[in-house]
PDB file of N, CA and C and ligand atoms in Angstrom:
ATOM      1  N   UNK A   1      26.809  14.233 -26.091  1.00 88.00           N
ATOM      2  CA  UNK A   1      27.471  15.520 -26.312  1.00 88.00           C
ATOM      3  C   UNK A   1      28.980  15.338 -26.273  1.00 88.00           C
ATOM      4  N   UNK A   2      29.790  15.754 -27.609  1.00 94.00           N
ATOM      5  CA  UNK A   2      31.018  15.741 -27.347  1.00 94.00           C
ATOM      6  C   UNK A   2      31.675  17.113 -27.990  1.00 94.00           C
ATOM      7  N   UNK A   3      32.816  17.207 -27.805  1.00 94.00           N
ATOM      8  CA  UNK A   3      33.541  18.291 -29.032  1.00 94.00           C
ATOM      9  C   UNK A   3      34.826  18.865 -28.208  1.00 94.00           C
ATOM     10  N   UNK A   4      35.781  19.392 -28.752  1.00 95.00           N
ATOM     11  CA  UNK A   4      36.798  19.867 -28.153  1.00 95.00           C
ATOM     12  C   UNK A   4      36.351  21.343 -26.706  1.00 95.00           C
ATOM     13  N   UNK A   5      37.185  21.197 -25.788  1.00 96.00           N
ATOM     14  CA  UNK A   5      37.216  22.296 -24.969  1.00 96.00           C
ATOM     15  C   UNK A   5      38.709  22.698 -24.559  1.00 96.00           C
ATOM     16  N   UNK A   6      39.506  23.676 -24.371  1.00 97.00           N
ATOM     17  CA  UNK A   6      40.776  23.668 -23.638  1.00 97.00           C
ATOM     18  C   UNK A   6      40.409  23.670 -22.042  1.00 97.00           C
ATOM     19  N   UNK A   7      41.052  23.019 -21.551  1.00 98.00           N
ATOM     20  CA  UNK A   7      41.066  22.805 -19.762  1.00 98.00           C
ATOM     21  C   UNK A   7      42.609  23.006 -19.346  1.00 98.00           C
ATOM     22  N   UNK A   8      42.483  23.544 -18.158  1.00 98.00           N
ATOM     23  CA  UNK A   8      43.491  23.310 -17.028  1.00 98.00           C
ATOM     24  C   UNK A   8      43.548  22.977 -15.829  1.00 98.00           C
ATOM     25  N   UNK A   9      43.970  22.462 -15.554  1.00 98.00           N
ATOM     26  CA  UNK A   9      43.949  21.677 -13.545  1.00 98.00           C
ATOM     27  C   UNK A   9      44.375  23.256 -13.270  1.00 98.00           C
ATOM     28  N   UNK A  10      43.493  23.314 -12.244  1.00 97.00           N
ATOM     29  CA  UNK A  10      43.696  24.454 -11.369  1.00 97.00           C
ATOM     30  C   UNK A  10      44.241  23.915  -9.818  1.00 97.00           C
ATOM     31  N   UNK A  11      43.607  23.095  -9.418  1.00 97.00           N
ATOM     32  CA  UNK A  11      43.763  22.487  -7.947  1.00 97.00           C
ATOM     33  C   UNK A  11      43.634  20.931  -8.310  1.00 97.00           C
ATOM     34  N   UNK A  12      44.605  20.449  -7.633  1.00 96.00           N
ATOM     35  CA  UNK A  12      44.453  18.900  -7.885  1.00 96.00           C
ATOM     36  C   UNK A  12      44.343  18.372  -6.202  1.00 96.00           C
ATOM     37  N   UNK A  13      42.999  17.694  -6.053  1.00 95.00           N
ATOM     38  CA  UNK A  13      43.111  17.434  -4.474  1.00 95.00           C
ATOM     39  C   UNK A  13      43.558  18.220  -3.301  1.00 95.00           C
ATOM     40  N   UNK A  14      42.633  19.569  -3.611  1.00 96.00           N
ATOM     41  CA  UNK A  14      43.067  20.777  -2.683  1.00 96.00           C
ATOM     42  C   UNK A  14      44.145  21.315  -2.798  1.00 96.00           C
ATOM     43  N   UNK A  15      45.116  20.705  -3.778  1.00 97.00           N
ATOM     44  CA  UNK A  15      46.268  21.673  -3.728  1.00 97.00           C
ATOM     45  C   UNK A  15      46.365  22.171  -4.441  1.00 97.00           C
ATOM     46  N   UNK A  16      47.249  23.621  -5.523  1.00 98.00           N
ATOM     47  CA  UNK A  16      47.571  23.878  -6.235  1.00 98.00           C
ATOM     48  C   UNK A  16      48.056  22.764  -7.369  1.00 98.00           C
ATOM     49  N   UNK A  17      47.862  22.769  -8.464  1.00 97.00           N
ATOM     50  CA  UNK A  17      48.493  21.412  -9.149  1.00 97.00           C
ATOM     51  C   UNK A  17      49.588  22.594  -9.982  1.00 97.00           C
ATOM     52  N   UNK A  18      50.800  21.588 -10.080  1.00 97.00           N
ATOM     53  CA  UNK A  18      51.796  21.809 -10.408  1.00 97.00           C
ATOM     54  C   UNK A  18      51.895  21.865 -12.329  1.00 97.00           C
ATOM     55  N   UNK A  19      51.034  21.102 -12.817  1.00 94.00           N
ATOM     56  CA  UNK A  19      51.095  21.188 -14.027  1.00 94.00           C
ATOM     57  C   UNK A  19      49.792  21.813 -14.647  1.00 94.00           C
ATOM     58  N   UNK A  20      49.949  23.190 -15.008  1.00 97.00           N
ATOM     59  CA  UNK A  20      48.766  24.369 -15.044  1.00 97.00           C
ATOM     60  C   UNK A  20      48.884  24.807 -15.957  1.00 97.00           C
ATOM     61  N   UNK A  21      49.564  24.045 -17.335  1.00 98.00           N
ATOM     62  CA  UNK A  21      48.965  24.290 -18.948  1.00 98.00           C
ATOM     63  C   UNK A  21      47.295  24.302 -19.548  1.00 98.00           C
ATOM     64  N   UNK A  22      47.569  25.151 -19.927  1.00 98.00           N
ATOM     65  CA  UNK A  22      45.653  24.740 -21.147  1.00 98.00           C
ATOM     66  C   UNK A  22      46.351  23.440 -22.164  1.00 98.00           C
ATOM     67  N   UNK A  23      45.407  23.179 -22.114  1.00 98.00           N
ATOM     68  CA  UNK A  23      45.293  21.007 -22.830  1.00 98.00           C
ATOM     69  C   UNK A  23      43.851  21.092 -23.639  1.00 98.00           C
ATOM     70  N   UNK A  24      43.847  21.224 -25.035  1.00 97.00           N
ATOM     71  CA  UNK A  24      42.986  21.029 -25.759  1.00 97.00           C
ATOM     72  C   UNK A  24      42.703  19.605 -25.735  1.00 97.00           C
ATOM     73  N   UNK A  25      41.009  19.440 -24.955  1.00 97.00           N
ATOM     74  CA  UNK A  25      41.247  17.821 -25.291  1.00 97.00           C
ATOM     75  C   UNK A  25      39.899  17.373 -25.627  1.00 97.00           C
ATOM     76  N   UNK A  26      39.688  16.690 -26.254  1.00 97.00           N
ATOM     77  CA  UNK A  26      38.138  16.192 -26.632  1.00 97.00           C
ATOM     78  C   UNK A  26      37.141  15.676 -25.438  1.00 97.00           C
ATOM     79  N   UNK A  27      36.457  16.277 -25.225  1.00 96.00           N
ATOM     80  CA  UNK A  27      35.635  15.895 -23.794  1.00 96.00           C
ATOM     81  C   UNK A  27      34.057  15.373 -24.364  1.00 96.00           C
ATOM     82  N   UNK A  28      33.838  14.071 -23.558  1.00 95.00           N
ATOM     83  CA  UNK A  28      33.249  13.363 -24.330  1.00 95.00           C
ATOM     84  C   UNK A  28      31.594  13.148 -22.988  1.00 95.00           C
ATOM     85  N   UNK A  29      30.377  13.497 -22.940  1.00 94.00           N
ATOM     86  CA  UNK A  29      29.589  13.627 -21.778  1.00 94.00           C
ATOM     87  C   UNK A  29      28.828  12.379 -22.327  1.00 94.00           C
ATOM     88  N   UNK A  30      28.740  11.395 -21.445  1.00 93.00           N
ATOM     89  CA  UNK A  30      27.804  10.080 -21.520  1.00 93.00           C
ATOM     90  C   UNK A  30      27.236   9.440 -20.274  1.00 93.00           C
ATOM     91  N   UNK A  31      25.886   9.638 -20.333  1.00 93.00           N
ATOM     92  CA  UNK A  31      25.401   8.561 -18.913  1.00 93.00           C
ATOM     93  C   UNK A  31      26.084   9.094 -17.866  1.00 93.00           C
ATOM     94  N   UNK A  32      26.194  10.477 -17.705  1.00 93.00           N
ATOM     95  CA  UNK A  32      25.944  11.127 -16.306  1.00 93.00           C
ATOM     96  C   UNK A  32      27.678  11.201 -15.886  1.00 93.00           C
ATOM     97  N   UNK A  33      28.491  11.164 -17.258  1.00 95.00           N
ATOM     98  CA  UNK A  33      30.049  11.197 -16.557  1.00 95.00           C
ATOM     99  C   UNK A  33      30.987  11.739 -18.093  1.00 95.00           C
ATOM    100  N   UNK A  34      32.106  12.013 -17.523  1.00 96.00           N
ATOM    101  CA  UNK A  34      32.922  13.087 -18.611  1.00 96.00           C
ATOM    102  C   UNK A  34      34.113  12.335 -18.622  1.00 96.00           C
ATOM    103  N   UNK A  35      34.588  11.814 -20.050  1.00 97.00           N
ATOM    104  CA  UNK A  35      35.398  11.591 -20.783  1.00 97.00           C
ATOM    105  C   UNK A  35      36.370  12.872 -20.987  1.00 97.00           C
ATOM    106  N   UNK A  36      37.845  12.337 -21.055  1.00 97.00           N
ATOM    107  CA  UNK A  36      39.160  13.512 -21.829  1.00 97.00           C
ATOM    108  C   UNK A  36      39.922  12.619 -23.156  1.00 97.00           C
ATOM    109  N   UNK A  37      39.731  13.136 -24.078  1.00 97.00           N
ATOM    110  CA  UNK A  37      40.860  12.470 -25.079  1.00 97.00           C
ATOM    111  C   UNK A  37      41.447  13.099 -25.651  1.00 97.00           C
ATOM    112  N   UNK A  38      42.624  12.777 -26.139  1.00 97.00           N
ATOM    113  CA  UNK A  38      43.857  13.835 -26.601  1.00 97.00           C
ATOM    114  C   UNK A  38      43.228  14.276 -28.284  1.00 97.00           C
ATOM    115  N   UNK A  39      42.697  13.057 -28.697  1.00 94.00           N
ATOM    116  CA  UNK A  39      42.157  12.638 -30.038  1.00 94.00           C
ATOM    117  C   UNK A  39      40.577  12.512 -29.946  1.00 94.00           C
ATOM    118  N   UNK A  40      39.875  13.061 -30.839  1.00 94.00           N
ATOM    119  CA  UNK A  40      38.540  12.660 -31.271  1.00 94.00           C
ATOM    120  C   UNK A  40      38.333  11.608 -31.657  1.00 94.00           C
ATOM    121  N   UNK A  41      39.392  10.973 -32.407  1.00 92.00           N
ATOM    122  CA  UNK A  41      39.132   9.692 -33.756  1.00 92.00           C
ATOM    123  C   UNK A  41      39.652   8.627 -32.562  1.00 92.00           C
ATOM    124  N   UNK A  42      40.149   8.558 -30.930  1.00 91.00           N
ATOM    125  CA  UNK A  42      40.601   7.344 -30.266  1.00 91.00           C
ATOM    126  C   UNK A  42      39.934   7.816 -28.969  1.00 91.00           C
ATOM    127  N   UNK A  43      38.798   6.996 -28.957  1.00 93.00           N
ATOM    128  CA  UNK A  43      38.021   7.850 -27.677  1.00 93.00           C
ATOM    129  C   UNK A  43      37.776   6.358 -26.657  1.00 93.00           C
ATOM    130  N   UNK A  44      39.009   5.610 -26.748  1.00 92.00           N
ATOM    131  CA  UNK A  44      38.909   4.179 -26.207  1.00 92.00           C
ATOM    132  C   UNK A  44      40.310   4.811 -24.970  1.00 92.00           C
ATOM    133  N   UNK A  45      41.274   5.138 -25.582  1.00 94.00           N
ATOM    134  CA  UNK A  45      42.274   5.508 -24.470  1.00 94.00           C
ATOM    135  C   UNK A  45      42.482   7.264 -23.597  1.00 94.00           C
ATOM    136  N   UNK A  46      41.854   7.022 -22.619  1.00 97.00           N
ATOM    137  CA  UNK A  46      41.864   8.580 -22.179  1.00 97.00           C
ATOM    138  C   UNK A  46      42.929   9.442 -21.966  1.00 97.00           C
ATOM    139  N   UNK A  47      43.454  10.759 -21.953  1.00 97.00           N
ATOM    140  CA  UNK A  47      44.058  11.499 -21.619  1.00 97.00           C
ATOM    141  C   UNK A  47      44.638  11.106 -20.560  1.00 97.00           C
ATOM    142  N   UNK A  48      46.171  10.742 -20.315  1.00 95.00           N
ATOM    143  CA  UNK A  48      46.578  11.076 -18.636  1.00 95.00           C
ATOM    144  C   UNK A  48      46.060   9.692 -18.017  1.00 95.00           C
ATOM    145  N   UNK A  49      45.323   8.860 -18.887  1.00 96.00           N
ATOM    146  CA  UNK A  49      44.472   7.806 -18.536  1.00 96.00           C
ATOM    147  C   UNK A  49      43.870   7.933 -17.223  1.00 96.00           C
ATOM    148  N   UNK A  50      43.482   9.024 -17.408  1.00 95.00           N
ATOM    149  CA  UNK A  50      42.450   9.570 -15.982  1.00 95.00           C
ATOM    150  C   UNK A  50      41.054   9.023 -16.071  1.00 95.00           C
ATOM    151  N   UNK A  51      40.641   8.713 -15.294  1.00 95.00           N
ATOM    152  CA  UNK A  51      39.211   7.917 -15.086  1.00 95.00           C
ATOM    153  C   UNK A  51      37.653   8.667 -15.273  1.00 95.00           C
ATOM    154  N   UNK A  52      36.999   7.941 -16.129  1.00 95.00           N
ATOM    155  CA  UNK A  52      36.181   8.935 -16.590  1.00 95.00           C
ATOM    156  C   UNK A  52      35.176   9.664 -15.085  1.00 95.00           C
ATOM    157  N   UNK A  53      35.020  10.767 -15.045  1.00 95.00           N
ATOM    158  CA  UNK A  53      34.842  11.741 -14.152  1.00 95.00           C
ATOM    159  C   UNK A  53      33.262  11.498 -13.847  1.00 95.00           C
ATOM    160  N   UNK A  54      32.752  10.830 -12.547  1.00 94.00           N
ATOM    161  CA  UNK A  54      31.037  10.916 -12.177  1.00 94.00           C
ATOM    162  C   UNK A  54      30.644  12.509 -12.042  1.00 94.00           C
ATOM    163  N   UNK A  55      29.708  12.867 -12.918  1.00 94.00           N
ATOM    164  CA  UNK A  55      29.593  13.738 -12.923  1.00 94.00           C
ATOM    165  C   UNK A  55      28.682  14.692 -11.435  1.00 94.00           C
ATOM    166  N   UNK A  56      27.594  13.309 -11.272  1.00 91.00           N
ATOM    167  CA  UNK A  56      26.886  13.795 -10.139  1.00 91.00           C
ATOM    168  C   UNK A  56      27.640  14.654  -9.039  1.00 91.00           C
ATOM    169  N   UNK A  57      28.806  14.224  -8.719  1.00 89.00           N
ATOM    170  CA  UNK A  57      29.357  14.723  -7.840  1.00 89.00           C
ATOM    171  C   UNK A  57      30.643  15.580  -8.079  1.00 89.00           C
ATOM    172  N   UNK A  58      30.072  16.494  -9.000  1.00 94.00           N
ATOM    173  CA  UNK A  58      30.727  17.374  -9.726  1.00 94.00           C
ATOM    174  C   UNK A  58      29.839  18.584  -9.195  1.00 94.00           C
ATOM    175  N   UNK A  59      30.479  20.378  -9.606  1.00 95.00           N
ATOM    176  CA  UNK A  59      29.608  21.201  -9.313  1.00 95.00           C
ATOM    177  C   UNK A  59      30.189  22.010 -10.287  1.00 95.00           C
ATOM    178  N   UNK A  60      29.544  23.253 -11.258  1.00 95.00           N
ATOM    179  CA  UNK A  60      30.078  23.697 -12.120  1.00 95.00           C
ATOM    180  C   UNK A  60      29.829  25.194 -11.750  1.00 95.00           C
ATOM    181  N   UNK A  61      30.895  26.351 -12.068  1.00 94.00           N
ATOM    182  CA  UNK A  61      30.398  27.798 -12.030  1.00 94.00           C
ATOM    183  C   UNK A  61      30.793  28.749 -13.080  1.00 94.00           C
ATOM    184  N   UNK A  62      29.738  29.365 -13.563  1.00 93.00           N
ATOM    185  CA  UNK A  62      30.227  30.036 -14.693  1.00 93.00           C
ATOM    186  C   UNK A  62      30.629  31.302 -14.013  1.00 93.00           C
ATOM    187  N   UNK A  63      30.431  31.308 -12.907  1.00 88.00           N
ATOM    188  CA  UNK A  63      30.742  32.951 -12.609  1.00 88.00           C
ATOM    189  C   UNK A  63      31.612  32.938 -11.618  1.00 88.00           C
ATOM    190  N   UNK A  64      32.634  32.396 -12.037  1.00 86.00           N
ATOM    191  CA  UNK A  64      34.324  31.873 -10.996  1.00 86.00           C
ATOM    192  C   UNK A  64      34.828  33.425 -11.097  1.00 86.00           C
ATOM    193  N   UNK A  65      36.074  33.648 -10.333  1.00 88.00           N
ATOM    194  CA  UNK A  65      36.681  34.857 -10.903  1.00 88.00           C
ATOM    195  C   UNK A  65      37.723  34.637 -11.594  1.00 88.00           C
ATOM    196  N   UNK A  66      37.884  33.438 -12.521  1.00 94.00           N
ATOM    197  CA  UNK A  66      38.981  34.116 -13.769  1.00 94.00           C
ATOM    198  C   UNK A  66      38.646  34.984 -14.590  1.00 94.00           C
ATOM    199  N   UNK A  67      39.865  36.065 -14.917  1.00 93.00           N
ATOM    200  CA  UNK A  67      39.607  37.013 -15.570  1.00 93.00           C
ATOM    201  C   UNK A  67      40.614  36.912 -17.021  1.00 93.00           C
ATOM    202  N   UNK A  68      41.286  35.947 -17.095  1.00 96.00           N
ATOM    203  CA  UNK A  68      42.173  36.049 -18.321  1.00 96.00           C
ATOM    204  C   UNK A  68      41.613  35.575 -19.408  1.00 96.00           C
ATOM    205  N   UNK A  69      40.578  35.081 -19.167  1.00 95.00           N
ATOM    206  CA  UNK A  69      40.000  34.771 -20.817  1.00 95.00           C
ATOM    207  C   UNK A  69      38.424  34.639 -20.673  1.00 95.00           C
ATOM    208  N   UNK A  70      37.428  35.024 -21.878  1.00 94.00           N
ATOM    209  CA  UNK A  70      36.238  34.957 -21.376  1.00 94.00           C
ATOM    210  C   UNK A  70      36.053  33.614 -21.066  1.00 94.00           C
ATOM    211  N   UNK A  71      34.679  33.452 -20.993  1.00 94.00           N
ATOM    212  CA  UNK A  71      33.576  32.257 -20.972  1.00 94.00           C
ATOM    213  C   UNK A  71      34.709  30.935 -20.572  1.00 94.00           C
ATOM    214  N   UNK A  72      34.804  31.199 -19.460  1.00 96.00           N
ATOM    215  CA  UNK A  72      35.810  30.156 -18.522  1.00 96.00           C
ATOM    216  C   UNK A  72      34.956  29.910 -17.305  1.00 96.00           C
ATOM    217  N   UNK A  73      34.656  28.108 -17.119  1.00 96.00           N
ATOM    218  CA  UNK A  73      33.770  28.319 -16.232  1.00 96.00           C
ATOM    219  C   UNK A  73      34.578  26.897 -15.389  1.00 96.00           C
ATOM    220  N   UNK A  74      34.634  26.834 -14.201  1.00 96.00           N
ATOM    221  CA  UNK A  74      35.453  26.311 -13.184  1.00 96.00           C
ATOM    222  C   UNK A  74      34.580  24.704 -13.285  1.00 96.00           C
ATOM    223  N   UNK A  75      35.173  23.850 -12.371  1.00 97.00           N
ATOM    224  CA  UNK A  75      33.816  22.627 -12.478  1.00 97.00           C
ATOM    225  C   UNK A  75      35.302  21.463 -11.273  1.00 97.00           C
ATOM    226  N   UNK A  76      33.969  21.804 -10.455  1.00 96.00           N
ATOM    227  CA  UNK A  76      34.834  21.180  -8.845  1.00 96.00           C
ATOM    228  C   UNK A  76      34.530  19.789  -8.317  1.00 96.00           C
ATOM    229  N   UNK A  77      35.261  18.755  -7.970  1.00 95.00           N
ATOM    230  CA  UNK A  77      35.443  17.423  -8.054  1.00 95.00           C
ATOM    231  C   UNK A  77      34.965  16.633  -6.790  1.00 95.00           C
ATOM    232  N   UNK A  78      34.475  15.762  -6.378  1.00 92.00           N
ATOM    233  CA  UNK A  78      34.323  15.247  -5.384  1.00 92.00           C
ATOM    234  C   UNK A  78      35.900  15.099  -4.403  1.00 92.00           C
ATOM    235  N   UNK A  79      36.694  15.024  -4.857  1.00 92.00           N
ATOM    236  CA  UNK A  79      37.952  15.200  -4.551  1.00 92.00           C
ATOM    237  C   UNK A  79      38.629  16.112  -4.112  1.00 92.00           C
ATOM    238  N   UNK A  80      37.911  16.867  -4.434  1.00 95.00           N
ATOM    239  CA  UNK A  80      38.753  18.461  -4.109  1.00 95.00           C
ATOM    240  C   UNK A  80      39.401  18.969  -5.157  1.00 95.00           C
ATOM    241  N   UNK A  81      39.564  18.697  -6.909  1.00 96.00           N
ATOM    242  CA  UNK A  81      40.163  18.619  -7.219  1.00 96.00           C
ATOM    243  C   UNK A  81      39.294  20.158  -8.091  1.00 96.00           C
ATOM    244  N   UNK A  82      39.741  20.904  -9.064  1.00 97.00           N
ATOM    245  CA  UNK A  82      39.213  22.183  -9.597  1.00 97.00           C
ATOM    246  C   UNK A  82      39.694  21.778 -11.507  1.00 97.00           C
ATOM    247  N   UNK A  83      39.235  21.935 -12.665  1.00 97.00           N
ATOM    248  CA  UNK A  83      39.351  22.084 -13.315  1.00 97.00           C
ATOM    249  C   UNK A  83      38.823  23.477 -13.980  1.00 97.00           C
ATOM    250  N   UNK A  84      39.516  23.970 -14.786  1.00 97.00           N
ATOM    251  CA  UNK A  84      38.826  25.288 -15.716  1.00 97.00           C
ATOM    252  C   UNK A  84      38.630  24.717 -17.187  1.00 97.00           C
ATOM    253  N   UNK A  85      37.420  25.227 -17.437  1.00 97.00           N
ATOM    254  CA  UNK A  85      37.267  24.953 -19.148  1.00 97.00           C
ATOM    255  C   UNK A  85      36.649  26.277 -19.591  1.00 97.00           C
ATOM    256  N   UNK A  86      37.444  26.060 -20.999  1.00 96.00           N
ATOM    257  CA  UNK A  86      37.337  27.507 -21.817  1.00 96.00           C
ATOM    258  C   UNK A  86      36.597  26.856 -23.094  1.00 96.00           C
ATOM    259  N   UNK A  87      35.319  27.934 -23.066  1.00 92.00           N
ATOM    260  CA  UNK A  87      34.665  27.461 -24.505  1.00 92.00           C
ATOM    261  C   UNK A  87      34.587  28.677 -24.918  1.00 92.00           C
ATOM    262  N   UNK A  88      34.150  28.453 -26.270  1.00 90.00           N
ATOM    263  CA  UNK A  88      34.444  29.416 -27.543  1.00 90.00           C
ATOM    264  C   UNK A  88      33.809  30.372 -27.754  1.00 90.00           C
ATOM    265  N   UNK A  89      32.472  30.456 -27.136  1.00 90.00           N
ATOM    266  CA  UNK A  89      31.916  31.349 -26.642  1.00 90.00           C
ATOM    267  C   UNK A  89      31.090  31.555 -25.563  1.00 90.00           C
ATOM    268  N   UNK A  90      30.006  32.483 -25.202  1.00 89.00           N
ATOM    269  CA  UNK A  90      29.636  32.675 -24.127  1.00 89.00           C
ATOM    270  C   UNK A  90      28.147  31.535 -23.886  1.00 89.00           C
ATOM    271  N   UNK A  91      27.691  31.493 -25.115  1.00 88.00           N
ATOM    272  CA  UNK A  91      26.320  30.519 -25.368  1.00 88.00           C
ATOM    273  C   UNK A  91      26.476  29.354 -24.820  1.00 88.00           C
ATOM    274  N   UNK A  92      28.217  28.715 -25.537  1.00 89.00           N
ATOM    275  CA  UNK A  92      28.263  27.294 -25.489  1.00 89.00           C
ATOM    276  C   UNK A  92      29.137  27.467 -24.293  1.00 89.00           C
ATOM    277  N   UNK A  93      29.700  27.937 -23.080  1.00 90.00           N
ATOM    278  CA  UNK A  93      29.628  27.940 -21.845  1.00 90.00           C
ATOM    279  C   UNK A  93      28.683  27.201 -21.227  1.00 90.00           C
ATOM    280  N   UNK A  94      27.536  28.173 -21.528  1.00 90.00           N
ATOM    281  CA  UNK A  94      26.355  27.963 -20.279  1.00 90.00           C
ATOM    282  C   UNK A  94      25.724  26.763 -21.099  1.00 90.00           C
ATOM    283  N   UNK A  95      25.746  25.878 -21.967  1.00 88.00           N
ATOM    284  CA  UNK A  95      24.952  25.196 -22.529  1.00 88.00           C
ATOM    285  C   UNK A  95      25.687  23.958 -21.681  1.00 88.00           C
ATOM    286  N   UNK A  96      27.267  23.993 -22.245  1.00 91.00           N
ATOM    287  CA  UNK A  96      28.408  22.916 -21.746  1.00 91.00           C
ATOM    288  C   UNK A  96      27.862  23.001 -19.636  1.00 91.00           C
ATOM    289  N   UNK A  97      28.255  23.679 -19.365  1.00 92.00           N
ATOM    290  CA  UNK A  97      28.199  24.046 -18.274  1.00 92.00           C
ATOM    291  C   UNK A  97      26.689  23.088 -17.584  1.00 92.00           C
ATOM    292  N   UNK A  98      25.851  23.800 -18.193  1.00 91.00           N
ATOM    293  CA  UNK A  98      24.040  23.509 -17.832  1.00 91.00           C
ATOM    294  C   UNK A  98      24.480  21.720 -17.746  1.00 91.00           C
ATOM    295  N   UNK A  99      24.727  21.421 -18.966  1.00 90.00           N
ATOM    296  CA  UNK A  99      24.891  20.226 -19.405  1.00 90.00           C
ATOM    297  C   UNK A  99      25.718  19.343 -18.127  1.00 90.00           C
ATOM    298  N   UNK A 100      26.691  19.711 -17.835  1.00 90.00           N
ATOM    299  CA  UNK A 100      27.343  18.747 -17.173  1.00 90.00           C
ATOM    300  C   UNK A 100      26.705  19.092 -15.320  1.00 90.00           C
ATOM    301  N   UNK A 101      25.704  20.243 -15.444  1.00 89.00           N
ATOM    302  CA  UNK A 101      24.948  20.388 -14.426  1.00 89.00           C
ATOM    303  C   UNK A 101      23.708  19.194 -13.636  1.00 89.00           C
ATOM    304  N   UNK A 102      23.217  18.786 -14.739  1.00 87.00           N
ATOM    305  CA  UNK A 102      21.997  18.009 -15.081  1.00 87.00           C
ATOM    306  C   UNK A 102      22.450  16.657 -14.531  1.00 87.00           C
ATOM    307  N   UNK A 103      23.524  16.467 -14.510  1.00 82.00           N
ATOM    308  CA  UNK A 103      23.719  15.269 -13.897  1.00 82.00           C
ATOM    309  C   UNK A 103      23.816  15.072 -12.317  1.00 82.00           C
TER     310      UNK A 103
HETATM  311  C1  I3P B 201      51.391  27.784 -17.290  1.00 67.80           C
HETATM  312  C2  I3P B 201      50.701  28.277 -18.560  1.00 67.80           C
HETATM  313  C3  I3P B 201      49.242  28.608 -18.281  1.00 67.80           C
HETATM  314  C4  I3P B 201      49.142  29.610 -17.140  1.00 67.80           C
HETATM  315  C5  I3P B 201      49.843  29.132 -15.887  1.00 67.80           C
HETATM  316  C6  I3P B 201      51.288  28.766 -16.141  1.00 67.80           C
HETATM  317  O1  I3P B 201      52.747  27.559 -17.578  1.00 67.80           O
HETATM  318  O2  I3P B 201      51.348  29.421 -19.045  1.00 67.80           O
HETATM  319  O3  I3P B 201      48.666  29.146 -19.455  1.00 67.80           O
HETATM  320  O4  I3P B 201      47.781  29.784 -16.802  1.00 67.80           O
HETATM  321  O5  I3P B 201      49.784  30.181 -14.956  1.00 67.80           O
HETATM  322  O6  I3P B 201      51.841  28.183 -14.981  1.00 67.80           O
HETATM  323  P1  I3P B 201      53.272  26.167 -18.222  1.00 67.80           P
HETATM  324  O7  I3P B 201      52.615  25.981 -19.551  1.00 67.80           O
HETATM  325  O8  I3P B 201      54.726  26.333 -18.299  1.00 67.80           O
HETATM  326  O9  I3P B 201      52.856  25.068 -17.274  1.00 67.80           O
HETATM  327  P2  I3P B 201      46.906  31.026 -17.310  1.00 67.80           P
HETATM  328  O10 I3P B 201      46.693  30.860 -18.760  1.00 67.80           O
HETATM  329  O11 I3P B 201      45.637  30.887 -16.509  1.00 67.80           O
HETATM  330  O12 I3P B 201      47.670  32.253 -16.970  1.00 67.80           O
HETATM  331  P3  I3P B 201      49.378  29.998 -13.420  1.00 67.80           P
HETATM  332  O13 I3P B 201      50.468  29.155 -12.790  1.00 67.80           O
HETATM  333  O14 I3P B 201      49.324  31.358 -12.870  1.00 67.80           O
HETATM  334  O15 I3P B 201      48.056  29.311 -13.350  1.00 67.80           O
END
C-alpha cells in the first residue's frame, strides 16, 4: 500500500514539535512499517531521512479531536512522538488507518 497523504508532527518526543507544517509526502506501508518520501518516483531516500517507522508499536485514532480539517486521524509513536495524517476522504481514513492498525 502506498500513495500520497499530507502529515504534520504534532508532538515530537512528548513535546510540542516546533516545525508544525502539513508536508505532502508519499507514505509507503511494507512488512509491518511506514515509509515518508518527498517523491513517489525516489522511494530509496526518505524524507528528513527519518527511519522507516515499526509500525507494531504504533497506535492510530480516527476519532482524535482535530477539528480543522475532516478525516484527520492522529497515529502515536513508541517514542512519544504524535503525527496527524489527512486523507482525502472519510473511507480512505479508516481503510489507511485500519491498515497501519493490523500491524
Ligand atoms: C503552521 C502551519 C500549520 C498549522 C500550524 C502552524 O505554521 O500553518 O498549517 O497547523 O498551527 O504553526 P508554519 O507553516 O509556519 O510552520 P494547522 O493547519 O493544524 O492549523 P499550530 O502551531 O497551531 O499547530
Amino acid at each position: 500500500h502506498e500513495g500520497f497523504l499530507f502529515r504534520k508532527l504534532d508532538i515530537e518526543t512528548l513535546k510540542k514539535s516546533t516545525n508544525r507544517s502539513w508536508v505532502n509526502l508519499y507514505c509507503v506501508l511494507n512488512k509491518g512499517e511506514m515509509g515518508f518520501y518527498k517523491d513517489a518516483k525516489n522511494t530509496t531516500t526518505p524524507y528528513n531521512n527519518e527511519p522507516l517507522l515499526n509500525l507494531s508499536h504504533c497506535h492510530c485514532d480516527v476519532t482524535n479531536g482535530y477539528k480543522k480539517k475532516k478525516n484527520v486521524f492522529t497515529l502515536k509513536t513508541k517514542d512519544g512522538s504524535e503525527f496527524l495524517f489527512h486523507a482525502k476522504d472519510e473511507v480512505r481514513g479508516l481503510f489507511i488507518s485500519q491498515n497501519i492498525s493490523e500491524h
